Short mmCIF file of C-alpha atoms (C1' of nucleotides) in Angstrom, two decimals:
data_model
loop_
_atom_site.label_atom_id
_atom_site.label_comp_id
_atom_site.label_asym_id
_atom_site.label_seq_id
_atom_site.Cartn_x
_atom_site.Cartn_y
_atom_site.Cartn_z
CA MET A 4 -8.10 -8.74 -11.82
CA ASN A 5 -8.98 -7.46 -15.68
CA GLU A 6 -6.26 -5.52 -17.38
CA LYS A 7 -8.91 -3.67 -19.35
CA SER A 8 -10.14 -1.53 -16.40
CA LYS A 9 -8.86 1.76 -15.76
CA LYS A 10 -8.59 3.33 -12.45
CA SER A 11 -11.53 5.76 -11.59
CA SER A 12 -10.97 8.94 -10.85
CA GLU A 13 -12.70 12.26 -10.18
CA THR A 14 -12.93 12.92 -13.98
CA SER A 15 -13.10 9.44 -15.79
CA ILE A 16 -15.36 6.62 -15.22
CA ASP A 17 -14.52 2.90 -15.54
CA TYR A 18 -16.95 0.84 -17.85
CA SER A 19 -15.52 -2.25 -17.33
CA LEU A 20 -16.60 -4.92 -19.60
CA LEU A 21 -19.77 -2.68 -20.82
CA PRO A 22 -17.99 -1.32 -23.87
CA GLU A 23 -17.15 -4.92 -25.11
CA LEU A 24 -20.70 -6.01 -25.11
CA LEU A 25 -22.83 -5.71 -28.62
CA GLY A 26 -26.05 -5.11 -26.46
CA TYR A 27 -24.48 -2.28 -24.85
CA GLN A 28 -23.18 -0.71 -27.89
CA LEU A 29 -26.31 -1.22 -29.64
CA ARG A 30 -28.24 0.47 -26.56
CA LEU A 31 -25.92 3.46 -27.15
CA THR A 32 -26.38 3.95 -30.55
CA GLN A 33 -29.85 3.63 -30.47
CA LEU A 34 -29.99 6.52 -27.87
CA ALA A 35 -28.24 8.59 -30.01
CA VAL A 36 -30.44 7.71 -33.15
CA PHE A 37 -33.65 8.49 -31.31
CA LYS A 38 -32.47 11.79 -30.31
CA ASP A 39 -31.29 12.72 -33.53
CA PHE A 40 -34.69 11.29 -34.99
CA SER A 41 -36.62 13.51 -32.57
CA GLU A 42 -34.75 16.77 -33.18
CA SER A 43 -35.06 16.02 -36.84
CA VAL A 44 -39.09 16.11 -36.93
CA ASP A 45 -39.20 18.28 -33.86
CA ASP A 46 -42.13 20.22 -34.14
CA ALA A 47 -43.91 17.33 -35.61
CA GLN A 48 -44.35 15.63 -32.24
CA ILE A 49 -43.80 12.05 -33.99
CA THR A 50 -41.67 9.13 -32.53
CA PRO A 51 -39.72 6.49 -34.49
CA SER A 52 -42.70 4.34 -33.43
CA LEU A 53 -45.30 6.54 -34.54
CA PHE A 54 -43.89 7.23 -37.95
CA ALA A 55 -43.92 3.69 -38.50
CA VAL A 56 -47.61 3.67 -37.73
CA LEU A 57 -48.12 6.43 -40.21
CA VAL A 58 -45.97 4.30 -43.00
CA VAL A 59 -47.61 1.17 -42.19
CA ILE A 60 -51.15 2.32 -42.68
CA ASN A 61 -50.23 4.31 -45.43
CA ALA A 62 -48.90 1.27 -47.16
CA ASN A 63 -51.89 -1.13 -46.91
CA LYS A 64 -55.19 0.05 -47.82
CA ASP A 65 -57.72 -0.65 -44.85
CA LEU A 66 -55.33 -1.96 -42.56
CA LYS A 67 -57.27 -3.52 -39.61
CA GLN A 68 -56.14 -2.59 -35.73
CA THR A 69 -55.04 -5.98 -35.21
CA GLU A 70 -53.22 -6.21 -38.31
CA LEU A 71 -51.18 -3.06 -37.30
CA ALA A 72 -50.57 -4.45 -33.84
CA LYS A 73 -49.11 -7.27 -35.36
CA ALA A 74 -46.64 -5.41 -37.63
CA VAL A 75 -45.67 -2.85 -35.19
CA ARG A 76 -45.27 -5.14 -32.28
CA LEU A 77 -47.99 -3.86 -30.13
CA ASP A 78 -50.61 -5.30 -28.25
CA ARG A 79 -54.29 -4.63 -29.45
CA SER A 80 -55.03 -2.29 -26.55
CA SER A 81 -51.93 -0.22 -27.10
CA VAL A 82 -52.76 0.46 -30.59
CA VAL A 83 -56.55 1.48 -29.50
CA SER A 84 -54.43 4.42 -27.60
CA VAL A 85 -52.22 5.03 -30.31
CA ILE A 86 -55.02 5.26 -33.10
CA ASP A 87 -56.99 7.63 -30.70
CA LYS A 88 -54.17 10.00 -30.19
CA LEU A 89 -53.62 10.04 -34.05
CA GLU A 90 -57.36 10.18 -34.71
CA LYS A 91 -57.32 13.25 -32.15
CA ARG A 92 -54.74 14.73 -34.47
CA ASN A 93 -56.46 14.26 -37.70
CA LEU A 94 -54.11 12.24 -39.01
CA VAL A 95 -55.87 9.20 -39.05
CA ILE A 96 -59.49 8.09 -39.59
CA ARG A 97 -61.17 4.58 -38.52
CA LYS A 98 -63.59 3.70 -41.44
CA ARG A 99 -66.31 1.14 -41.12
CA VAL A 100 -65.99 -1.75 -43.05
CA GLU A 101 -68.86 -3.28 -44.95
CA GLY A 102 -69.30 -7.20 -44.35
CA ASP A 103 -67.67 -7.19 -40.70
CA ARG A 104 -68.79 -4.33 -38.21
CA ARG A 105 -66.33 -5.66 -35.51
CA THR A 106 -63.24 -4.29 -37.70
CA ASN A 107 -62.21 -0.82 -38.56
CA ALA A 108 -60.16 -0.05 -41.61
CA LEU A 109 -57.55 2.58 -40.55
CA GLU A 110 -56.56 5.29 -43.23
CA LEU A 111 -54.49 8.59 -43.27
CA THR A 112 -56.39 11.40 -43.71
CA LYS A 113 -55.26 14.32 -46.25
CA GLN A 114 -53.57 15.67 -43.34
CA GLY A 115 -51.80 12.70 -42.29
CA ARG A 116 -50.69 11.83 -45.75
CA ALA A 117 -49.24 15.64 -46.14
CA LEU A 118 -47.30 15.04 -42.66
CA LEU A 119 -46.24 11.66 -43.48
CA SER A 120 -44.80 13.11 -46.87
CA GLN A 121 -42.55 15.59 -44.97
CA LEU A 122 -41.77 13.47 -42.40
CA THR A 123 -40.81 11.35 -44.92
CA ARG A 124 -38.31 13.68 -46.31
CA ARG A 125 -36.93 14.73 -42.86
CA VAL A 126 -36.25 11.01 -42.05
CA LYS A 127 -33.95 10.67 -45.13
CA VAL A 128 -32.25 13.39 -44.09
CA HIS A 129 -31.72 12.34 -40.52
CA GLU A 130 -30.81 8.87 -42.30
CA GLN A 131 -28.01 10.52 -44.32
CA ARG A 132 -26.90 11.99 -40.94
CA LEU A 133 -26.57 8.67 -39.31
CA THR A 134 -24.82 7.37 -42.29
CA GLU A 135 -22.45 10.26 -42.90
CA ASN A 136 -19.35 8.65 -41.65
CA LEU A 137 -20.19 5.31 -43.51
CA THR A 138 -19.40 4.40 -47.27
CA GLU A 139 -22.32 2.75 -49.30
CA ARG A 140 -20.63 -0.46 -48.60
CA GLU A 141 -20.31 -0.20 -45.14
CA GLN A 142 -24.05 1.10 -44.88
CA ALA A 143 -24.87 -2.19 -46.53
CA THR A 144 -22.42 -4.42 -44.39
CA LEU A 145 -24.23 -2.81 -41.19
CA ILE A 146 -27.55 -3.67 -42.05
CA LYS A 147 -26.62 -7.30 -43.11
CA LEU A 148 -24.70 -7.87 -40.17
CA LEU A 149 -27.52 -6.35 -37.84
CA GLY A 150 -30.36 -8.75 -39.67
CA LYS A 151 -27.80 -11.63 -38.52
CA ILE A 152 -28.66 -10.86 -34.80
CA LEU A 153 -31.49 -13.23 -33.59
CA PRO A 154 -33.11 -13.77 -36.88
CA ASP A 155 -35.56 -15.97 -35.26
CA ALA A 156 -36.62 -13.36 -32.78
CA ARG A 157 -38.12 -11.25 -35.64
CA MET B 213 -45.07 5.25 -57.46
CA ASN B 214 -42.49 3.07 -55.55
CA GLU B 215 -41.17 -0.37 -57.16
CA LYS B 216 -40.16 -1.43 -53.81
CA SER B 217 -43.82 -1.59 -52.30
CA LYS B 218 -45.57 -4.90 -52.25
CA LYS B 219 -49.53 -4.81 -52.32
CA SER B 220 -50.98 -5.63 -49.15
CA SER B 221 -53.42 -8.72 -48.50
CA GLU B 222 -54.90 -10.59 -45.82
CA THR B 223 -51.38 -12.57 -44.81
CA SER B 224 -48.77 -9.97 -45.82
CA ILE B 225 -48.09 -6.47 -44.64
CA ASP B 226 -45.95 -3.94 -46.60
CA TYR B 227 -43.37 -2.25 -44.55
CA SER B 228 -42.80 0.20 -47.28
CA LEU B 229 -39.60 2.10 -46.95
CA LEU B 230 -39.15 1.01 -43.00
CA PRO B 231 -36.72 -2.06 -44.07
CA GLU B 232 -34.19 0.25 -45.70
CA LEU B 233 -33.90 2.73 -42.60
CA LEU B 234 -30.90 1.92 -40.45
CA GLY B 235 -32.77 3.57 -37.61
CA TYR B 236 -35.66 0.81 -37.98
CA GLN B 237 -33.10 -2.16 -38.41
CA LEU B 238 -31.57 -0.94 -35.17
CA ARG B 239 -34.91 -0.46 -33.34
CA LEU B 240 -35.94 -4.49 -34.40
CA THR B 241 -32.62 -5.61 -33.48
CA GLN B 242 -32.50 -3.67 -30.19
CA LEU B 243 -36.04 -5.33 -29.41
CA ALA B 244 -34.72 -8.65 -29.94
CA VAL B 245 -31.86 -8.14 -28.05
CA PHE B 246 -33.78 -6.53 -25.11
CA LYS B 247 -36.26 -9.57 -25.03
CA ASP B 248 -33.55 -12.30 -25.25
CA PHE B 249 -31.43 -10.25 -22.33
CA SER B 250 -34.54 -10.57 -20.12
CA GLU B 251 -34.94 -14.01 -20.78
CA SER B 252 -31.29 -14.91 -19.97
CA VAL B 253 -31.51 -13.18 -16.52
CA ASP B 254 -35.39 -14.11 -16.03
CA ASP B 255 -35.67 -14.58 -12.23
CA ALA B 256 -32.94 -11.72 -11.75
CA GLN B 257 -35.59 -8.91 -12.39
CA ILE B 258 -32.73 -6.91 -13.94
CA THR B 259 -33.00 -5.21 -17.23
CA PRO B 260 -30.02 -3.85 -19.30
CA SER B 261 -29.99 -0.76 -17.88
CA LEU B 262 -30.02 -2.22 -14.13
CA PHE B 263 -27.12 -4.29 -15.36
CA ALA B 264 -24.73 -1.39 -16.60
CA VAL B 265 -25.91 0.41 -13.20
CA LEU B 266 -24.22 -2.40 -11.01
CA VAL B 267 -21.25 -2.91 -13.14
CA VAL B 268 -20.55 0.64 -13.07
CA ILE B 269 -20.97 0.67 -9.48
CA ASN B 270 -18.43 -2.08 -9.03
CA ALA B 271 -15.74 -0.67 -11.17
CA ASN B 272 -15.64 2.49 -9.54
CA LYS B 273 -14.94 2.73 -5.77
CA ASP B 274 -17.14 5.09 -3.79
CA LEU B 275 -18.98 6.38 -7.07
CA LYS B 276 -21.47 9.54 -6.36
CA GLN B 277 -24.83 9.47 -7.52
CA THR B 278 -24.15 12.17 -10.01
CA GLU B 279 -21.10 10.57 -11.39
CA LEU B 280 -23.52 7.68 -11.81
CA ALA B 281 -26.37 9.75 -13.45
CA LYS B 282 -23.55 11.25 -16.18
CA ALA B 283 -22.30 7.66 -16.70
CA VAL B 284 -25.50 5.95 -17.48
CA ARG B 285 -27.45 9.14 -18.73
CA LEU B 286 -30.17 9.45 -16.36
CA ASP B 287 -31.24 12.62 -14.54
CA ARG B 288 -30.12 13.08 -10.64
CA SER B 289 -33.72 12.40 -9.68
CA SER B 290 -33.75 9.12 -11.79
CA VAL B 291 -30.70 7.73 -10.10
CA VAL B 292 -32.29 8.37 -6.76
CA SER B 293 -34.85 5.94 -7.72
CA VAL B 294 -32.68 3.50 -9.27
CA ILE B 295 -30.64 3.21 -6.08
CA ASP B 296 -33.46 3.16 -3.78
CA LYS B 297 -35.08 0.16 -5.73
CA LEU B 298 -31.56 -1.55 -5.71
CA GLU B 299 -31.11 -0.76 -2.04
CA LYS B 300 -34.56 -2.06 -0.94
CA ARG B 301 -33.24 -5.27 -2.78
CA ASN B 302 -30.08 -5.24 -0.78
CA LEU B 303 -27.49 -5.21 -3.71
CA VAL B 304 -26.15 -1.76 -3.32
CA ILE B 305 -25.71 0.71 0.05
CA ARG B 306 -25.23 4.51 0.19
CA LYS B 307 -22.32 5.10 2.42
CA ARG B 308 -21.33 8.30 4.19
CA VAL B 309 -18.65 10.18 2.69
CA GLU B 310 -15.89 12.09 5.31
CA GLY B 311 -15.47 15.55 4.18
CA ASP B 312 -18.50 15.99 2.21
CA ARG B 313 -21.92 15.05 4.17
CA ARG B 314 -23.87 15.93 0.88
CA THR B 315 -22.47 13.17 -1.21
CA ASN B 316 -23.14 9.72 -1.12
CA ALA B 317 -20.67 6.81 -1.97
CA LEU B 318 -22.14 4.03 -3.72
CA GLU B 319 -20.98 0.28 -3.19
CA LEU B 320 -22.29 -3.01 -4.07
CA THR B 321 -23.14 -5.23 -1.15
CA LYS B 322 -21.85 -8.99 -0.93
CA GLN B 323 -25.40 -9.83 -2.30
CA GLY B 324 -24.77 -7.50 -4.95
CA ARG B 325 -21.30 -8.70 -6.07
CA ALA B 326 -22.96 -12.20 -5.81
CA LEU B 327 -25.62 -11.14 -7.93
CA LEU B 328 -23.22 -9.33 -10.49
CA SER B 329 -20.91 -12.01 -10.86
CA GLN B 330 -23.92 -14.52 -11.82
CA LEU B 331 -25.29 -12.25 -14.16
CA THR B 332 -21.99 -11.64 -16.09
CA ARG B 333 -21.61 -15.34 -16.70
CA ARG B 334 -25.47 -15.19 -17.86
CA VAL B 335 -24.56 -11.96 -20.07
CA LYS B 336 -21.93 -13.71 -21.51
CA VAL B 337 -23.87 -16.23 -22.69
CA HIS B 338 -26.29 -14.20 -23.92
CA GLU B 339 -23.79 -12.17 -25.89
CA GLN B 340 -22.53 -15.45 -27.51
CA ARG B 341 -25.95 -15.95 -28.73
CA LEU B 342 -26.48 -12.57 -30.11
CA THR B 343 -23.29 -13.34 -32.08
CA GLU B 344 -23.53 -16.97 -33.13
CA ASN B 345 -24.03 -15.96 -36.80
CA LEU B 346 -21.42 -13.78 -36.85
CA THR B 347 -17.60 -14.31 -37.31
CA GLU B 348 -15.15 -12.86 -35.08
CA ARG B 349 -14.19 -10.58 -37.45
CA GLU B 350 -17.91 -9.64 -38.46
CA GLN B 351 -18.63 -9.03 -34.70
CA ALA B 352 -15.68 -6.64 -34.71
CA THR B 353 -16.78 -4.82 -37.95
CA LEU B 354 -20.23 -4.46 -36.33
CA ILE B 355 -18.84 -2.55 -33.24
CA LYS B 356 -16.68 -0.41 -35.19
CA LEU B 357 -19.55 0.41 -37.61
CA LEU B 358 -22.22 1.00 -34.86
CA GLY B 359 -19.34 3.62 -33.44
CA LYS B 360 -19.39 5.35 -36.69
CA ILE B 361 -22.85 6.48 -36.15
CA LEU B 362 -23.53 9.91 -34.88
CA PRO B 363 -20.16 9.62 -33.08
CA ASP B 364 -20.48 13.05 -31.43
CA ALA B 365 -23.99 12.53 -29.48
CA ARG B 366 -21.85 10.17 -27.13
"C1'" DT C 47 -67.06 -20.55 -29.54
"C1'" DA C 48 -63.44 -17.14 -31.49
"C1'" DT C 49 -62.22 -12.35 -32.85
"C1'" DT C 50 -62.21 -7.47 -32.86
"C1'" DG C 51 -62.03 -3.13 -30.46
"C1'" DT C 52 -62.62 -1.29 -26.47
"C1'" DT C 53 -62.20 -0.03 -21.27
"C1'" DA C 54 -60.34 0.32 -16.86
"C1'" DT C 55 -56.24 -0.15 -14.73
"C1'" DA C 56 -51.49 -0.60 -13.59
"C1'" DC C 57 -46.56 -0.75 -14.04
"C1'" DT C 58 -42.06 1.19 -15.60
"C1'" DC C 59 -39.03 4.74 -16.82
"C1'" DT C 60 -37.99 8.83 -16.95
"C1'" DA C 61 -38.05 13.96 -16.37
"C1'" DT C 62 -39.00 18.75 -14.21
"C1'" DA C 63 -39.08 21.59 -10.54
"C1'" DA C 64 -38.52 23.00 -6.27
"C1'" DC C 65 -36.62 22.22 -1.68
"C1'" DT C 66 -32.82 20.50 2.03
"C1'" DA C 67 -28.45 20.20 3.36
"C1'" DT C 68 -24.59 21.04 3.03
"C1'" DA C 69 -20.12 23.31 0.68
"C1'" DT D 239 -23.96 30.87 -4.62
"C1'" DA D 240 -23.57 26.27 -6.16
"C1'" DT D 241 -23.76 21.71 -5.67
"C1'" DA D 242 -25.78 16.75 -4.24
"C1'" DG D 243 -29.32 14.30 -3.33
"C1'" DT D 244 -34.14 14.15 -2.67
"C1'" DT D 245 -39.56 14.92 -3.17
"C1'" DA D 246 -43.67 15.35 -5.60
"C1'" DT D 247 -45.40 15.01 -9.65
"C1'" DA D 248 -46.70 14.17 -14.44
"C1'" DG D 249 -46.25 12.21 -18.87
"C1'" DA D 250 -45.38 9.13 -22.10
"C1'" DG D 251 -45.63 3.91 -23.56
"C1'" DT D 252 -47.01 -0.38 -22.39
"C1'" DA D 253 -49.39 -4.32 -20.95
"C1'" DT D 254 -53.09 -7.41 -18.60
"C1'" DA D 255 -57.47 -8.99 -17.79
"C1'" DA D 256 -62.61 -8.11 -18.31
"C1'" DC D 257 -66.13 -6.92 -21.74
"C1'" DA D 258 -69.42 -6.08 -25.26
"C1'" DA D 259 -70.42 -6.43 -30.21
"C1'" DT D 260 -70.15 -9.45 -33.84
"C1'" DA D 261 -68.77 -13.48 -36.33
#
DNA sequence: TATTGTTATACTCTATAACTATA
DNA sequence: TATAGTTATAGAGTATAACAATA
């Protein structure tokens, strides 16, 4: 039927069409990257997603929760629990906003900024590990090509 | 401090260093791909992960659960619930194995094979959508470059 | 009326640890 | 003793719907 399929045995598995699928390769890569990220920041108990939250809060003065939700593609209610968690860890505070008592202004605490700074250094090392088999040019190509996949869905 | 940062305003968010990170671009791409996959197979209630399970069972006669677990990177106990679910939907059966009564041989049912065949067609359309902005050559380059990221973690 | 944040709730996915039946 | 599958359980992450306060 399919000349690319290999016969299965006790030791080797036939993945059939999966290896040809971009979606599958993307998922495998992601899994490996996620694992390496976690190991890179291990004791900090931070996921890529939480790292992004810290970066975005840090870069946007008095960010509102709804803005954060949009930026990191979470529901407003999910942001509540994310911020609850970070606030309990003394990394983020919700500040009162003058002029609109419905909204909170998010801000990193001193501890949050210190952690972010440490994480940023570790993430850069992690990124170097990701790209150690790629030339500068290949890295640029890769980012460019990724950006061409479903550009309207971002 | 950082000349790449843009001032935030009501309408635009500063993502700071995130866009330069390969891990971040990979995650964004993945999110978009996952969403498009789900829409492509919508009524079938199948995730990329379940699709991979069906493909691997189909391609490997009398696959054992532990082998499947290894192939799709799940714990044995997670495979139990995955197969429970697929068995309830009459897509997969656990067959008795002569000579070793501890193990099950997994097999797609007729319904499972029919669904897989339909899914495979839809996934190919989905893949075409993913790559519609890429030349053949770019597709090959992309898969090649993805394979160079943390090759030892696979 | 519309928006922001919140709560209560539930669902999916996955893992760990302990168990059973077989080998 | 070791292995395959199972069960009970728990945790992370996320969403939906309804609600209160405020605009």
